[in-house]
Amino acid sequence: MGKVHVLDHPLIQHKLTFIRDVSTGTKEFRELVDEVSTLMAFEITRHLQLQEVTVETPVGPAKSHTLAGKKLGIVPILRAGLGMSDGILRLIPAAKVGHVGLYRDPETLKPVEYYVKLPSDVAEREFIVVDPMLATGGSAAEAITSLKKRGATNIKLMCLIAAPEGVEIVHEAHPDIDIYLASLDEKLNEKGYIVPGLGDAGDRLFGTK
Ligand code: PRP
Ligand code: URA
């Protein structure tokens, strides 16, 4: 079964507090989501494999390391996931970016897919699917299914905040997936919003309502 990793780095937790705050406006919200995404990417890439290389310093040869192994792909779930992709790319600028467009039907809370575009070498990449919110889990589970259908075999899920219900649904559908969070919150409310959460991530990022 996949694991849940709550990234408890003090900078991540500090910034998450201001992201949650109802009085944080769109500009600051967007900047904070971007910054936290960079910090989370730092933690999520700890496992990446290295290869030994020799580099010539001004003083002489030095044994050093560069990244080896699978190339990375970032897949934001549209639209709120877009708020996280630049922050990750700042650390991993060579990563390719795929997009999965899904919205949650407000009545049924079921995800509706409207767009998918992935890098052509799907099978050779390690993917990080990103979305600020893992609520009922329908959107993330569907996005991961969509990637797997197209040949992806190595996928991680990174969200700012999750509800326990969402974690369970993703792990039921995809027992191989590790989930990285800044916070595992208490529950969902009757409208499928995470409590206490941060409200509607897409609306807060893009200033819509
Ligand atoms: C939000 C959020 C997730 C989804 C989570 O997107 O960004 O994609 O809801 O809910 P779930 O776990 O219950 O599926 P939304 O559907 O509001 O679309 P948007 O990003 O276009 O605003
Ligand atoms: N989508 C959001 O943006 N926020 C929630 O709390 C749940 C789903």
PDB file of C-alpha atoms and ligand atoms in Angstrom:
ATOM      1  CA  MET A   1       0.000   0.000   0.000  1.00  0.00           C
ATOM      2  CA  GLY A   2       1.201   3.512  -0.808  1.00  0.00           C
ATOM      3  CA  LYS A   3       2.328   5.728   2.050  1.00  0.00           C
ATOM      4  CA  VAL A   4       1.187   9.153   3.187  1.00  0.00           C
ATOM      5  CA  HIS A   5       4.012  11.578   3.915  1.00  0.00           C
ATOM      6  CA  VAL A   6       3.106  14.758   5.783  1.00  0.00           C
ATOM      7  CA  LEU A   7       5.956  17.187   5.114  1.00  0.00           C
ATOM      8  CA  ASP A   8       6.459  18.864   8.452  1.00  0.00           C
ATOM      9  CA  HIS A   9       9.323  21.198   7.538  1.00  0.00           C
ATOM     10  CA  PRO A  10       8.808  24.395   9.600  1.00  0.00           C
ATOM     11  CA  LEU A  11       8.878  26.662   6.525  1.00  0.00           C
ATOM     12  CA  ILE A  12       6.170  24.588   4.835  1.00  0.00           C
ATOM     13  CA  GLN A  13       3.990  24.656   7.959  1.00  0.00           C
ATOM     14  CA  HIS A  14       4.531  28.406   8.465  1.00  0.00           C
ATOM     15  CA  LYS A  15       3.544  29.276   4.912  1.00  0.00           C
ATOM     16  CA  LEU A  16       0.568  26.918   4.977  1.00  0.00           C
ATOM     17  CA  THR A  17      -0.883  28.916   7.880  1.00  0.00           C
ATOM     18  CA  PHE A  18      -1.035  32.065   5.729  1.00  0.00           C
ATOM     19  CA  ILE A  19      -2.378  30.090   2.756  1.00  0.00           C
ATOM     20  CA  ARG A  20      -5.265  28.900   4.941  1.00  0.00           C
ATOM     21  CA  ASP A  21      -5.976  32.387   6.317  1.00  0.00           C
ATOM     22  CA  VAL A  22      -9.232  33.762   4.897  1.00  0.00           C
ATOM     23  CA  SER A  23      -7.772  37.293   4.941  1.00  0.00           C
ATOM     24  CA  THR A  24      -4.922  36.361   2.551  1.00  0.00           C
ATOM     25  CA  GLY A  25      -5.676  37.952  -0.848  1.00  0.00           C
ATOM     26  CA  THR A  26      -5.185  36.458  -4.313  1.00  0.00           C
ATOM     27  CA  LYS A  27      -1.702  37.863  -4.978  1.00  0.00           C
ATOM     28  CA  GLU A  28      -0.240  36.684  -1.695  1.00  0.00           C
ATOM     29  CA  PHE A  29      -2.103  33.349  -1.863  1.00  0.00           C
ATOM     30  CA  ARG A  30      -0.612  32.648  -5.298  1.00  0.00           C
ATOM     31  CA  GLU A  31       2.899  33.572  -4.138  1.00  0.00           C
ATOM     32  CA  LEU A  32       2.646  31.387  -1.037  1.00  0.00           C
ATOM     33  CA  VAL A  33       1.340  28.359  -2.959  1.00  0.00           C
ATOM     34  CA  ASP A  34       4.237  28.807  -5.362  1.00  0.00           C
ATOM     35  CA  GLU A  35       6.793  29.007  -2.512  1.00  0.00           C
ATOM     36  CA  VAL A  36       5.376  26.012  -0.629  1.00  0.00           C
ATOM     37  CA  SER A  37       5.424  23.973  -3.831  1.00  0.00           C
ATOM     38  CA  THR A  38       9.158  24.609  -4.187  1.00  0.00           C
ATOM     39  CA  LEU A  39       9.762  23.557  -0.594  1.00  0.00           C
ATOM     40  CA  MET A  40       7.628  20.428  -1.003  1.00  0.00           C
ATOM     41  CA  ALA A  41       9.450  19.558  -4.235  1.00  0.00           C
ATOM     42  CA  PHE A  42      12.736  19.735  -2.313  1.00  0.00           C
ATOM     43  CA  GLU A  43      11.442  17.076   0.106  1.00  0.00           C
ATOM     44  CA  ILE A  44       9.765  14.893  -2.530  1.00  0.00           C
ATOM     45  CA  THR A  45      12.964  14.638  -4.607  1.00  0.00           C
ATOM     46  CA  ARG A  46      15.105  13.292  -1.761  1.00  0.00           C
ATOM     47  CA  HIS A  47      14.994   9.763  -3.183  1.00  0.00           C
ATOM     48  CA  LEU A  48      16.342  10.683  -6.646  1.00  0.00           C
ATOM     49  CA  GLN A  49      19.257   8.552  -7.729  1.00  0.00           C
ATOM     50  CA  LEU A  50      22.729   9.963  -8.270  1.00  0.00           C
ATOM     51  CA  GLN A  51      25.615   8.874 -10.426  1.00  0.00           C
ATOM     52  CA  GLU A  52      29.265   9.581  -9.695  1.00  0.00           C
ATOM     53  CA  VAL A  53      31.018  11.888 -12.153  1.00  0.00           C
ATOM     54  CA  THR A  54      34.358  13.641 -12.233  1.00  0.00           C
ATOM     55  CA  VAL A  55      34.379  17.405 -12.625  1.00  0.00           C
ATOM     56  CA  GLU A  56      37.390  19.642 -13.179  1.00  0.00           C
ATOM     57  CA  THR A  57      37.542  22.399 -10.552  1.00  0.00           C
ATOM     58  CA  PRO A  58      40.069  25.285 -10.875  1.00  0.00           C
ATOM     59  CA  VAL A  59      42.265  23.252  -8.525  1.00  0.00           C
ATOM     60  CA  GLY A  60      41.937  19.787 -10.036  1.00  0.00           C
ATOM     61  CA  PRO A  61      39.583  16.835 -10.610  1.00  0.00           C
ATOM     62  CA  ALA A  62      36.810  16.248  -8.062  1.00  0.00           C
ATOM     63  CA  LYS A  63      34.599  13.196  -7.711  1.00  0.00           C
ATOM     64  CA  SER A  64      31.063  14.535  -7.565  1.00  0.00           C
ATOM     65  CA  HIS A  65      27.478  13.547  -8.435  1.00  0.00           C
ATOM     66  CA  THR A  66      24.762  14.332 -10.957  1.00  0.00           C
ATOM     67  CA  LEU A  67      21.186  13.087 -11.157  1.00  0.00           C
ATOM     68  CA  ALA A  68      20.711   9.693 -12.764  1.00  0.00           C
ATOM     69  CA  GLY A  69      17.739   7.465 -13.411  1.00  0.00           C
ATOM     70  CA  LYS A  70      14.276   8.350 -14.671  1.00  0.00           C
ATOM     71  CA  LYS A  71      13.460  11.776 -16.016  1.00  0.00           C
ATOM     72  CA  LEU A  72      10.728  13.687 -14.266  1.00  0.00           C
ATOM     73  CA  GLY A  73       7.309  14.885 -15.370  1.00  0.00           C
ATOM     74  CA  ILE A  74       5.010  17.279 -13.517  1.00  0.00           C
ATOM     75  CA  VAL A  75       1.268  16.931 -14.083  1.00  0.00           C
ATOM     76  CA  PRO A  76      -0.884  19.702 -12.634  1.00  0.00           C
ATOM     77  CA  ILE A  77      -4.591  18.900 -12.425  1.00  0.00           C
ATOM     78  CA  LEU A  78      -6.310  21.911 -14.003  1.00  0.00           C
ATOM     79  CA  ARG A  79      -6.930  24.358 -12.919  1.00  0.00           C
ATOM     80  CA  ALA A  80      -5.757  24.755  -9.323  1.00  0.00           C
ATOM     81  CA  GLY A  81      -2.758  22.455  -9.861  1.00  0.00           C
ATOM     82  CA  LEU A  82      -1.312  25.124 -12.160  1.00  0.00           C
ATOM     83  CA  GLY A  83      -0.567  27.184  -9.060  1.00  0.00           C
ATOM     84  CA  MET A  84       1.951  24.541  -7.971  1.00  0.00           C
ATOM     85  CA  SER A  85       3.818  23.704 -11.177  1.00  0.00           C
ATOM     86  CA  ASP A  86       6.122  26.753 -11.481  1.00  0.00           C
ATOM     87  CA  GLY A  87       7.303  26.301  -7.898  1.00  0.00           C
ATOM     88  CA  ILE A  88       8.368  22.739  -8.684  1.00  0.00           C
ATOM     89  CA  LEU A  89       9.930  23.663 -12.023  1.00  0.00           C
ATOM     90  CA  ARG A  90      12.128  26.195 -10.235  1.00  0.00           C
ATOM     91  CA  LEU A  91      13.961  23.224  -8.673  1.00  0.00           C
ATOM     92  CA  ILE A  92      13.637  20.805 -11.590  1.00  0.00           C
ATOM     93  CA  PRO A  93      13.722  23.034 -14.685  1.00  0.00           C
ATOM     94  CA  ALA A  94      14.298  20.141 -17.096  1.00  0.00           C
ATOM     95  CA  ALA A  95      11.090  18.349 -16.096  1.00  0.00           C
ATOM     96  CA  LYS A  96       8.402  18.052 -18.748  1.00  0.00           C
ATOM     97  CA  VAL A  97       4.883  19.171 -17.940  1.00  0.00           C
ATOM     98  CA  GLY A  98       1.701  17.290 -18.766  1.00  0.00           C
ATOM     99  CA  HIS A  99      -1.810  18.564 -18.061  1.00  0.00           C
ATOM    100  CA  VAL A 100      -4.963  16.801 -16.943  1.00  0.00           C
ATOM    101  CA  GLY A 101      -8.105  18.936 -17.007  1.00  0.00           C
ATOM    102  CA  LEU A 102     -10.795  17.855 -14.555  1.00  0.00           C
ATOM    103  CA  TYR A 103     -13.527  19.639 -12.729  1.00  0.00           C
ATOM    104  CA  ARG A 104     -15.660  18.360  -9.935  1.00  0.00           C
ATOM    105  CA  ASP A 105     -19.365  18.365 -10.784  1.00  0.00           C
ATOM    106  CA  PRO A 106     -20.909  20.504  -8.014  1.00  0.00           C
ATOM    107  CA  GLU A 107     -23.963  18.205  -7.731  1.00  0.00           C
ATOM    108  CA  THR A 108     -22.459  14.721  -7.920  1.00  0.00           C
ATOM    109  CA  LEU A 109     -18.915  15.706  -6.750  1.00  0.00           C
ATOM    110  CA  LYS A 110     -17.667  13.314  -9.467  1.00  0.00           C
ATOM    111  CA  PRO A 111     -14.723  14.399 -11.640  1.00  0.00           C
ATOM    112  CA  VAL A 112     -15.376  15.312 -15.271  1.00  0.00           C
ATOM    113  CA  GLU A 113     -12.326  15.049 -17.563  1.00  0.00           C
ATOM    114  CA  TYR A 114     -12.031  17.689 -20.294  1.00  0.00           C
ATOM    115  CA  TYR A 115      -8.359  17.715 -21.319  1.00  0.00           C
ATOM    116  CA  VAL A 116      -5.309  15.441 -21.254  1.00  0.00           C
ATOM    117  CA  LYS A 117      -1.911  16.166 -22.793  1.00  0.00           C
ATOM    118  CA  LEU A 118       1.191  14.308 -21.599  1.00  0.00           C
ATOM    119  CA  PRO A 119       4.845  14.144 -22.681  1.00  0.00           C
ATOM    120  CA  SER A 120       5.319  11.568 -25.462  1.00  0.00           C
ATOM    121  CA  ASP A 121       7.802   9.420 -23.492  1.00  0.00           C
ATOM    122  CA  VAL A 122       5.306   8.668 -20.698  1.00  0.00           C
ATOM    123  CA  ALA A 123       6.655   5.222 -19.843  1.00  0.00           C
ATOM    124  CA  GLU A 124      10.185   6.514 -19.216  1.00  0.00           C
ATOM    125  CA  ARG A 125       9.255   9.277 -16.774  1.00  0.00           C
ATOM    126  CA  GLU A 126       8.629   9.516 -13.072  1.00  0.00           C
ATOM    127  CA  PHE A 127       5.521  11.691 -12.621  1.00  0.00           C
ATOM    128  CA  ILE A 128       4.458  14.016  -9.838  1.00  0.00           C
ATOM    129  CA  VAL A 129       0.722  14.748 -10.080  1.00  0.00           C
ATOM    130  CA  VAL A 130      -0.037  18.031  -8.310  1.00  0.00           C
ATOM    131  CA  ASP A 131      -3.229  19.567  -6.977  1.00  0.00           C
ATOM    132  CA  PRO A 132      -3.613  21.749  -3.871  1.00  0.00           C
ATOM    133  CA  MET A 133      -6.674  19.852  -2.628  1.00  0.00           C
ATOM    134  CA  LEU A 134      -7.367  16.129  -2.144  1.00  0.00           C
ATOM    135  CA  ALA A 135     -10.983  16.210  -0.962  1.00  0.00           C
ATOM    136  CA  THR A 136     -13.228  13.270  -1.955  1.00  0.00           C
ATOM    137  CA  GLY A 137     -10.224  11.974  -3.920  1.00  0.00           C
ATOM    138  CA  GLY A 138     -12.242  11.583  -7.132  1.00  0.00           C
ATOM    139  CA  SER A 139     -10.186  14.076  -9.170  1.00  0.00           C
ATOM    140  CA  ALA A 140      -6.771  12.759  -8.141  1.00  0.00           C
ATOM    141  CA  ALA A 141      -7.788   9.110  -8.577  1.00  0.00           C
ATOM    142  CA  GLU A 142      -9.170   9.882 -12.045  1.00  0.00           C
ATOM    143  CA  ALA A 143      -6.049  11.856 -13.056  1.00  0.00           C
ATOM    144  CA  ILE A 144      -3.808   8.958 -11.984  1.00  0.00           C
ATOM    145  CA  THR A 145      -6.010   6.484 -13.906  1.00  0.00           C
ATOM    146  CA  SER A 146      -5.672   8.732 -16.940  1.00  0.00           C
ATOM    147  CA  LEU A 147      -1.855   8.711 -16.684  1.00  0.00           C
ATOM    148  CA  LYS A 148      -1.710   4.939 -16.169  1.00  0.00           C
ATOM    149  CA  LYS A 149      -4.000   4.373 -19.203  1.00  0.00           C
ATOM    150  CA  ARG A 150      -1.411   6.230 -21.280  1.00  0.00           C
ATOM    151  CA  GLY A 151       1.494   4.139 -20.010  1.00  0.00           C
ATOM    152  CA  ALA A 152       2.781   5.876 -16.854  1.00  0.00           C
ATOM    153  CA  THR A 153       4.050   3.421 -14.249  1.00  0.00           C
ATOM    154  CA  ASN A 154       5.860   5.619 -11.742  1.00  0.00           C
ATOM    155  CA  ILE A 155       3.609   8.245 -10.150  1.00  0.00           C
ATOM    156  CA  LYS A 156       3.554  10.273  -6.937  1.00  0.00           C
ATOM    157  CA  LEU A 157       0.768  12.577  -5.780  1.00  0.00           C
ATOM    158  CA  MET A 158       1.564  15.927  -4.128  1.00  0.00           C
ATOM    159  CA  CYS A 159      -1.180  18.052  -2.529  1.00  0.00           C
ATOM    160  CA  LEU A 160      -1.181  20.851  -0.002  1.00  0.00           C
ATOM    161  CA  ILE A 161      -4.123  19.607   2.046  1.00  0.00           C
ATOM    162  CA  ALA A 162      -5.998  16.299   2.097  1.00  0.00           C
ATOM    163  CA  ALA A 163      -9.032  14.892   3.845  1.00  0.00           C
ATOM    164  CA  PRO A 164      -8.745  11.315   5.171  1.00  0.00           C
ATOM    165  CA  GLU A 165     -11.590  10.321   2.813  1.00  0.00           C
ATOM    166  CA  GLY A 166      -9.563  11.436  -0.215  1.00  0.00           C
ATOM    167  CA  VAL A 167      -6.444   9.573   0.873  1.00  0.00           C
ATOM    168  CA  GLU A 168      -8.505   6.402   1.276  1.00  0.00           C
ATOM    169  CA  ILE A 169     -10.135   6.678  -2.163  1.00  0.00           C
ATOM    170  CA  VAL A 170      -6.782   7.259  -3.904  1.00  0.00           C
ATOM    171  CA  HIS A 171      -5.173   4.335  -2.089  1.00  0.00           C
ATOM    172  CA  GLU A 172      -8.153   2.055  -2.809  1.00  0.00           C
ATOM    173  CA  ALA A 173      -7.960   2.853  -6.529  1.00  0.00           C
ATOM    174  CA  HIS A 174      -4.154   3.054  -6.686  1.00  0.00           C
ATOM    175  CA  PRO A 175      -2.416   1.099  -3.904  1.00  0.00           C
ATOM    176  CA  ASP A 176       0.986   1.812  -5.516  1.00  0.00           C
ATOM    177  CA  ILE A 177       0.824   5.597  -5.069  1.00  0.00           C
ATOM    178  CA  ASP A 178       2.693   7.531  -2.371  1.00  0.00           C
ATOM    179  CA  ILE A 179       0.969  10.774  -1.333  1.00  0.00           C
ATOM    180  CA  TYR A 180       2.896  13.866  -0.155  1.00  0.00           C
ATOM    181  CA  LEU A 181       1.001  16.498   1.845  1.00  0.00           C
ATOM    182  CA  ALA A 182       1.610  19.637   3.841  1.00  0.00           C
ATOM    183  CA  SER A 183      -1.378  18.721   6.021  1.00  0.00           C
ATOM    184  CA  LEU A 184      -3.832  15.891   6.576  1.00  0.00           C
ATOM    185  CA  ASP A 185      -6.947  17.679   7.776  1.00  0.00           C
ATOM    186  CA  GLU A 186      -9.906  16.518   9.798  1.00  0.00           C
ATOM    187  CA  LYS A 187     -12.777  15.738   7.428  1.00  0.00           C
ATOM    188  CA  LEU A 188     -15.030  16.809   4.545  1.00  0.00           C
ATOM    189  CA  ASN A 189     -18.133  18.925   5.050  1.00  0.00           C
ATOM    190  CA  GLU A 190     -21.513  18.210   3.426  1.00  0.00           C
ATOM    191  CA  LYS A 191     -20.460  20.109   0.284  1.00  0.00           C
ATOM    192  CA  GLY A 192     -17.275  18.079  -0.097  1.00  0.00           C
ATOM    193  CA  TYR A 193     -14.996  20.874   1.146  1.00  0.00           C
ATOM    194  CA  ILE A 194     -12.040  20.046   3.348  1.00  0.00           C
ATOM    195  CA  VAL A 195     -12.458  21.126   7.002  1.00  0.00           C
ATOM    196  CA  PRO A 196     -10.709  23.307   7.982  1.00  0.00           C
ATOM    197  CA  GLY A 197      -8.868  23.335   4.602  1.00  0.00           C
ATOM    198  CA  LEU A 198      -8.420  26.642   2.809  1.00  0.00           C
ATOM    199  CA  GLY A 199     -11.694  27.054   0.883  1.00  0.00           C
ATOM    200  CA  ASP A 200     -11.824  26.798  -2.905  1.00  0.00           C
ATOM    201  CA  ALA A 201      -8.232  26.588  -4.120  1.00  0.00           C
ATOM    202  CA  GLY A 202      -9.001  27.506  -7.755  1.00  0.00           C
ATOM    203  CA  ASP A 203     -11.064  30.538  -6.800  1.00  0.00           C
ATOM    204  CA  ARG A 204      -8.453  31.769  -4.310  1.00  0.00           C
ATOM    205  CA  LEU A 205      -5.609  31.304  -6.813  1.00  0.00           C
ATOM    206  CA  PHE A 206      -7.309  32.934  -9.758  1.00  0.00           C
ATOM    207  CA  GLY A 207      -9.586  35.442  -8.044  1.00  0.00           C
ATOM    208  CA  THR A 208     -12.816  33.878  -9.360  1.00  0.00           C
ATOM    209  CA  LYS A 209     -15.924  33.056  -7.416  1.00  0.00           C
TER     210      LYS A 209
HETATM  211  C1  PRP B   1     -10.716  21.270  -6.891  1.00  0.00           C
HETATM  212  C2  PRP B   1      -9.290  20.902  -6.550  1.00  0.00           C
HETATM  213  C3  PRP B   1      -9.235  19.458  -6.966  1.00  0.00           C
HETATM  214  C4  PRP B   1     -10.626  18.966  -6.649  1.00  0.00           C
HETATM  215  C5  PRP B   1     -10.568  18.185  -5.379  1.00  0.00           C
HETATM  216  O1  PRP B   1     -10.858  21.520  -8.232  1.00  0.00           O
HETATM  217  O2  PRP B   1      -8.341  21.701  -7.183  1.00  0.00           O
HETATM  218  O3  PRP B   1      -8.940  19.252  -8.333  1.00  0.00           O
HETATM  219  O4  PRP B   1     -11.448  20.129  -6.469  1.00  0.00           O
HETATM  220  O5  PRP B   1     -11.784  17.621  -5.100  1.00  0.00           O
HETATM  221  P1  PRP B   1     -12.036  16.053  -5.073  1.00  0.00           P
HETATM  222  O6  PRP B   1     -10.878  15.447  -4.334  1.00  0.00           O
HETATM  223  O7  PRP B   1     -13.317  15.952  -4.311  1.00  0.00           O
HETATM  224  O8  PRP B   1     -12.158  15.568  -6.475  1.00  0.00           O
HETATM  225  P2  PRP B   1     -12.243  21.973  -8.897  1.00  0.00           P
HETATM  226  O9  PRP B   1     -13.035  20.775  -9.282  1.00  0.00           O
HETATM  227  O10 PRP B   1     -12.904  22.963  -8.005  1.00  0.00           O
HETATM  228  O11 PRP B   1     -11.791  22.619 -10.252  1.00  0.00           O
HETATM  229  P3  PRP B   1     -10.861  23.906 -10.527  1.00  0.00           P
HETATM  230  O12 PRP B   1      -9.456  23.539 -10.126  1.00  0.00           O
HETATM  231  O13 PRP B   1     -11.002  24.065 -11.994  1.00  0.00           O
HETATM  232  O14 PRP B   1     -11.394  25.054  -9.731  1.00  0.00           O
HETATM  233  N1  URA B   2     -11.805  21.724  -3.807  1.00  0.00           N
HETATM  234  C1  URA B   2     -11.310  22.830  -3.213  1.00  0.00           C
HETATM  235  O1  URA B   2     -10.807  23.746  -3.892  1.00  0.00           O
HETATM  236  N2  URA B   2     -11.370  22.920  -1.889  1.00  0.00           N
HETATM  237  C2  URA B   2     -11.903  21.944  -1.116  1.00  0.00           C
HETATM  238  O2  URA B   2     -11.932  22.090   0.121  1.00  0.00           O
HETATM  239  C3  URA B   2     -12.422  20.808  -1.756  1.00  0.00           C
HETATM  240  C4  URA B   2     -12.344  20.710  -3.110  1.00  0.00           C
END
